[in-house]
Amino acid sequence: LSGLRPGVWEVGPIDLTVSGRPYHADAVSIEVLPRPESDHSYARVMSEISTPRPYLGEVVLYSLDLLARNGAQTVKLLSLDFGGLVEEPSSEASQEGVQALVDGMTFQGTRVLFPLRAVARGSHQISPAHIQMLIPSEPIRGHRSRGAAESVHWASDAIDVEVRPLPTTGRPDAYSG
């Protein structure tokens, strides 16, 4: 069952016969609560970086999880800025299917892995990844419309990155970096 409208709903009773044996279940009441403005029961957007303090020139891995559940569909990445890091030109982003248990809810989705090179020393910030997704919506009053959906927006947290200069100790005398 999917609760599409807030309210108290009654399901059942039900009587059925399986292999000649009768079964009965009494009616149950189900309360559907209104969806809060920032409902996270349909989607999660999570990101992390393998090394938040890379050295200049070091390649790190940025991981972006786009997770959905309960009929969410059409996930679209809207924007993402890597700050003082750039996508590694010799390698492409890859993706893999994932399943995660978050706050007691099971989500399925995609993990996108971006190899990034630290190209500018100092403090930087990878911006929040913004996504758009279609989720089941309430039917328009007076119309029964299965499959109705609304477009919603979610964002990951920003990630702070401190790109360190290459160490000077232990370098060969002729090293120019």
mmCIF file of C-alpha atoms in Angstrom:
data_model
loop_
_atom_site.group_PDB
_atom_site.id
_atom_site.type_symbol
_atom_site.label_atom_id
_atom_site.label_comp_id
_atom_site.label_asym_id
_atom_site.label_seq_id
_atom_site.Cartn_x
_atom_site.Cartn_y
_atom_site.Cartn_z
ATOM 1 C CA LEU A 1 0.000 0.000 0.000
ATOM 2 C CA SER A 2 1.110 3.553 -0.681
ATOM 3 C CA GLY A 3 -0.439 6.367 1.327
ATOM 4 C CA LEU A 4 -1.022 9.178 -1.141
ATOM 5 C CA ARG A 5 -3.341 11.364 0.958
ATOM 6 C CA PRO A 6 -3.204 12.200 4.665
ATOM 7 C CA GLY A 7 -5.979 10.733 6.815
ATOM 8 C CA VAL A 8 -7.107 7.621 8.645
ATOM 9 C CA TRP A 9 -7.972 4.795 6.273
ATOM 10 C CA GLU A 10 -9.535 1.413 6.887
ATOM 11 C CA VAL A 11 -8.319 -1.689 5.052
ATOM 12 C CA GLY A 12 -10.370 -4.862 5.151
ATOM 13 C CA PRO A 13 -11.876 -6.978 6.554
ATOM 14 C CA ILE A 14 -10.923 -9.786 4.232
ATOM 15 C CA ASP A 15 -12.053 -13.373 3.868
ATOM 16 C CA LEU A 16 -10.295 -15.740 1.513
ATOM 17 C CA THR A 17 -9.802 -19.424 0.905
ATOM 18 C CA VAL A 18 -6.408 -20.930 0.177
ATOM 19 C CA SER A 19 -6.200 -24.620 -0.782
ATOM 20 C CA GLY A 20 -9.723 -25.162 0.540
ATOM 21 C CA ARG A 21 -8.944 -23.605 3.922
ATOM 22 C CA PRO A 22 -10.799 -20.398 4.900
ATOM 23 C CA TYR A 23 -8.931 -17.413 6.368
ATOM 24 C CA HIS A 24 -10.257 -14.190 7.909
ATOM 25 C CA ALA A 25 -8.526 -10.935 8.824
ATOM 26 C CA ASP A 26 -10.287 -8.107 10.632
ATOM 27 C CA ALA A 27 -10.182 -4.564 9.332
ATOM 28 C CA VAL A 28 -7.212 -2.415 10.324
ATOM 29 C CA SER A 29 -6.904 1.363 10.473
ATOM 30 C CA ILE A 30 -3.889 3.042 8.904
ATOM 31 C CA GLU A 31 -2.991 6.679 9.525
ATOM 32 C CA VAL A 32 -1.234 8.460 6.679
ATOM 33 C CA LEU A 33 0.550 11.592 7.852
ATOM 34 C CA PRO A 34 1.164 14.622 5.624
ATOM 35 C CA ARG A 35 4.586 14.700 4.000
ATOM 36 C CA PRO A 36 6.833 17.339 5.606
ATOM 37 C CA GLU A 37 8.422 19.967 3.375
ATOM 38 C CA SER A 38 11.816 18.265 3.528
ATOM 39 C CA ASP A 39 10.662 14.641 3.309
ATOM 40 C CA HIS A 40 13.609 12.267 3.246
ATOM 41 C CA SER A 41 11.615 9.044 3.168
ATOM 42 C CA TYR A 42 11.873 8.927 -0.636
ATOM 43 C CA ALA A 43 15.458 9.939 -1.275
ATOM 44 C CA ARG A 44 18.889 10.518 0.142
ATOM 45 C CA VAL A 45 21.815 12.260 -1.473
ATOM 46 C CA MET A 46 25.085 11.547 0.285
ATOM 47 C CA SER A 47 28.641 12.399 -0.642
ATOM 48 C CA GLU A 48 32.118 11.869 0.748
ATOM 49 C CA ILE A 49 35.735 12.200 -0.288
ATOM 50 C CA SER A 50 38.434 9.583 0.265
ATOM 51 C CA THR A 51 40.964 12.123 1.581
ATOM 52 C CA PRO A 52 39.811 15.540 2.846
ATOM 53 C CA ARG A 53 43.450 16.767 3.110
ATOM 54 C CA PRO A 54 45.142 15.705 -0.150
ATOM 55 C CA TYR A 55 48.538 16.927 -1.317
ATOM 56 C CA LEU A 56 48.756 19.143 -4.387
ATOM 57 C CA GLY A 57 48.531 16.888 -7.448
ATOM 58 C CA GLU A 58 47.111 13.940 -5.505
ATOM 59 C CA VAL A 59 44.139 12.063 -6.962
ATOM 60 C CA VAL A 60 41.248 11.449 -4.550
ATOM 61 C CA LEU A 61 37.910 9.720 -4.995
ATOM 62 C CA TYR A 62 34.654 11.657 -4.574
ATOM 63 C CA SER A 63 31.679 9.370 -3.962
ATOM 64 C CA LEU A 64 28.102 10.513 -4.613
ATOM 65 C CA ASP A 65 25.217 8.234 -3.581
ATOM 66 C CA LEU A 66 21.835 8.925 -5.217
ATOM 67 C CA LEU A 67 19.428 6.764 -3.238
ATOM 68 C CA ALA A 68 15.658 6.355 -3.670
ATOM 69 C CA ARG A 69 12.773 4.224 -2.401
ATOM 70 C CA ASN A 70 9.003 3.806 -2.529
ATOM 71 C CA GLY A 71 8.397 4.492 -6.184
ATOM 72 C CA ALA A 72 10.798 7.391 -6.626
ATOM 73 C CA GLN A 73 11.843 7.701 -10.242
ATOM 74 C CA THR A 74 13.815 9.774 -12.734
ATOM 75 C CA VAL A 75 16.752 10.918 -10.620
ATOM 76 C CA LYS A 76 18.655 13.773 -12.300
ATOM 77 C CA LEU A 77 21.891 15.438 -11.136
ATOM 78 C CA LEU A 78 21.386 19.204 -11.507
ATOM 79 C CA SER A 79 24.655 20.739 -10.319
ATOM 80 C CA LEU A 80 27.967 19.894 -8.706
ATOM 81 C CA ASP A 81 31.132 22.009 -8.360
ATOM 82 C CA PHE A 82 34.380 20.388 -7.217
ATOM 83 C CA GLY A 83 36.005 23.601 -5.911
ATOM 84 C CA GLY A 84 39.836 23.398 -6.068
ATOM 85 C CA LEU A 85 39.760 19.923 -7.569
ATOM 86 C CA VAL A 86 39.181 18.862 -11.169
ATOM 87 C CA GLU A 87 38.015 15.621 -12.690
ATOM 88 C CA GLU A 88 41.042 13.477 -13.496
ATOM 89 C CA PRO A 89 41.421 13.639 -17.300
ATOM 90 C CA SER A 90 43.027 10.190 -17.568
ATOM 91 C CA SER A 91 40.097 8.473 -15.857
ATOM 92 C CA GLU A 92 36.308 8.602 -16.193
ATOM 93 C CA ALA A 93 33.661 8.630 -13.490
ATOM 94 C CA SER A 94 32.190 5.194 -12.825
ATOM 95 C CA GLN A 95 28.931 4.090 -11.301
ATOM 96 C CA GLU A 96 27.617 1.061 -9.482
ATOM 97 C CA GLY A 97 24.298 -0.075 -8.038
ATOM 98 C CA VAL A 98 24.013 0.179 -4.251
ATOM 99 C CA GLN A 99 21.576 -0.713 -1.502
ATOM 100 C CA ALA A 100 21.777 1.060 1.854
ATOM 101 C CA LEU A 101 19.955 0.974 5.176
ATOM 102 C CA VAL A 102 19.611 4.584 6.382
ATOM 103 C CA ASP A 103 17.567 5.590 9.440
ATOM 104 C CA GLY A 104 15.915 2.160 9.392
ATOM 105 C CA MET A 105 14.778 2.498 5.754
ATOM 106 C CA THR A 106 16.116 0.537 2.776
ATOM 107 C CA PHE A 107 17.176 2.575 -0.245
ATOM 108 C CA GLN A 108 18.368 1.460 -3.685
ATOM 109 C CA GLY A 109 20.296 3.651 -6.046
ATOM 110 C CA THR A 110 23.491 4.529 -7.759
ATOM 111 C CA ARG A 111 26.937 5.408 -6.430
ATOM 112 C CA VAL A 112 28.909 7.606 -8.804
ATOM 113 C CA LEU A 113 32.678 7.689 -8.227
ATOM 114 C CA PHE A 114 34.596 10.705 -9.530
ATOM 115 C CA PRO A 115 38.411 10.591 -9.547
ATOM 116 C CA LEU A 116 39.523 14.164 -8.766
ATOM 117 C CA ARG A 117 42.953 15.800 -8.834
ATOM 118 C CA ALA A 118 43.856 18.477 -6.287
ATOM 119 C CA VAL A 119 45.116 21.366 -8.454
ATOM 120 C CA ALA A 120 45.078 24.410 -6.159
ATOM 121 C CA ARG A 121 46.604 24.699 -2.673
ATOM 122 C CA GLY A 122 44.524 25.963 0.226
ATOM 123 C CA SER A 123 41.009 25.630 1.567
ATOM 124 C CA HIS A 124 38.287 24.664 -0.890
ATOM 125 C CA GLN A 125 34.750 23.394 -0.771
ATOM 126 C CA ILE A 126 33.025 20.825 -2.948
ATOM 127 C CA SER A 127 29.530 22.234 -3.341
ATOM 128 C CA PRO A 128 26.418 20.289 -2.411
ATOM 129 C CA ALA A 129 25.278 17.955 -5.178
ATOM 130 C CA HIS A 130 21.759 19.015 -6.177
ATOM 131 C CA ILE A 131 19.364 16.419 -7.590
ATOM 132 C CA GLN A 132 15.819 16.457 -8.895
ATOM 133 C CA MET A 133 13.537 13.431 -8.586
ATOM 134 C CA LEU A 134 9.952 12.471 -9.318
ATOM 135 C CA ILE A 135 8.077 10.945 -6.365
ATOM 136 C CA PRO A 136 4.472 9.703 -6.034
ATOM 137 C CA SER A 137 2.066 12.570 -5.335
ATOM 138 C CA GLU A 138 -1.458 13.037 -4.066
ATOM 139 C CA PRO A 139 -4.150 12.711 -6.726
ATOM 140 C CA ILE A 140 -5.911 15.910 -7.775
ATOM 141 C CA ARG A 141 -9.174 16.298 -5.856
ATOM 142 C CA GLY A 142 -11.999 14.503 -7.624
ATOM 143 C CA HIS A 143 -9.666 12.583 -9.952
ATOM 144 C CA ARG A 144 -8.210 9.142 -9.380
ATOM 145 C CA SER A 145 -4.838 9.269 -11.071
ATOM 146 C CA ARG A 146 -2.515 6.361 -10.505
ATOM 147 C CA GLY A 147 1.078 7.177 -11.264
ATOM 148 C CA ALA A 148 0.781 10.896 -10.461
ATOM 149 C CA ALA A 149 4.165 12.303 -9.495
ATOM 150 C CA GLU A 150 5.700 15.543 -8.330
ATOM 151 C CA SER A 151 9.183 16.901 -8.875
ATOM 152 C CA VAL A 152 11.207 17.452 -5.702
ATOM 153 C CA HIS A 153 14.739 18.689 -5.016
ATOM 154 C CA TRP A 154 17.385 17.349 -2.621
ATOM 155 C CA ALA A 155 21.006 18.252 -1.936
ATOM 156 C CA SER A 156 23.990 16.595 -0.266
ATOM 157 C CA ASP A 157 26.150 18.382 2.270
ATOM 158 C CA ALA A 158 29.110 20.469 1.111
ATOM 159 C CA ILE A 159 32.554 18.965 1.751
ATOM 160 C CA ASP A 160 35.511 21.026 2.982
ATOM 161 C CA VAL A 161 38.871 20.128 1.443
ATOM 162 C CA GLU A 162 42.311 21.402 2.456
ATOM 163 C CA VAL A 163 44.859 20.897 -0.356
ATOM 164 C CA ARG A 164 48.344 20.760 1.170
ATOM 165 C CA PRO A 165 51.562 21.682 -0.620
ATOM 166 C CA LEU A 166 53.965 18.862 -1.389
ATOM 167 C CA PRO A 167 56.274 18.131 1.534
ATOM 168 C CA THR A 168 59.753 19.653 1.256
ATOM 169 C CA THR A 169 61.611 17.255 3.533
ATOM 170 C CA GLY A 170 63.149 14.187 1.946
ATOM 171 C CA ARG A 171 63.087 15.531 -1.621
ATOM 172 C CA PRO A 172 66.076 14.903 -3.890
ATOM 173 C CA ASP A 173 68.131 18.093 -4.491
ATOM 174 C CA ALA A 174 67.208 18.157 -8.200
ATOM 175 C CA TYR A 175 63.458 17.687 -7.581
ATOM 176 C CA SER A 176 61.405 20.496 -9.111
ATOM 177 C CA GLY A 177 57.955 19.095 -8.264
#
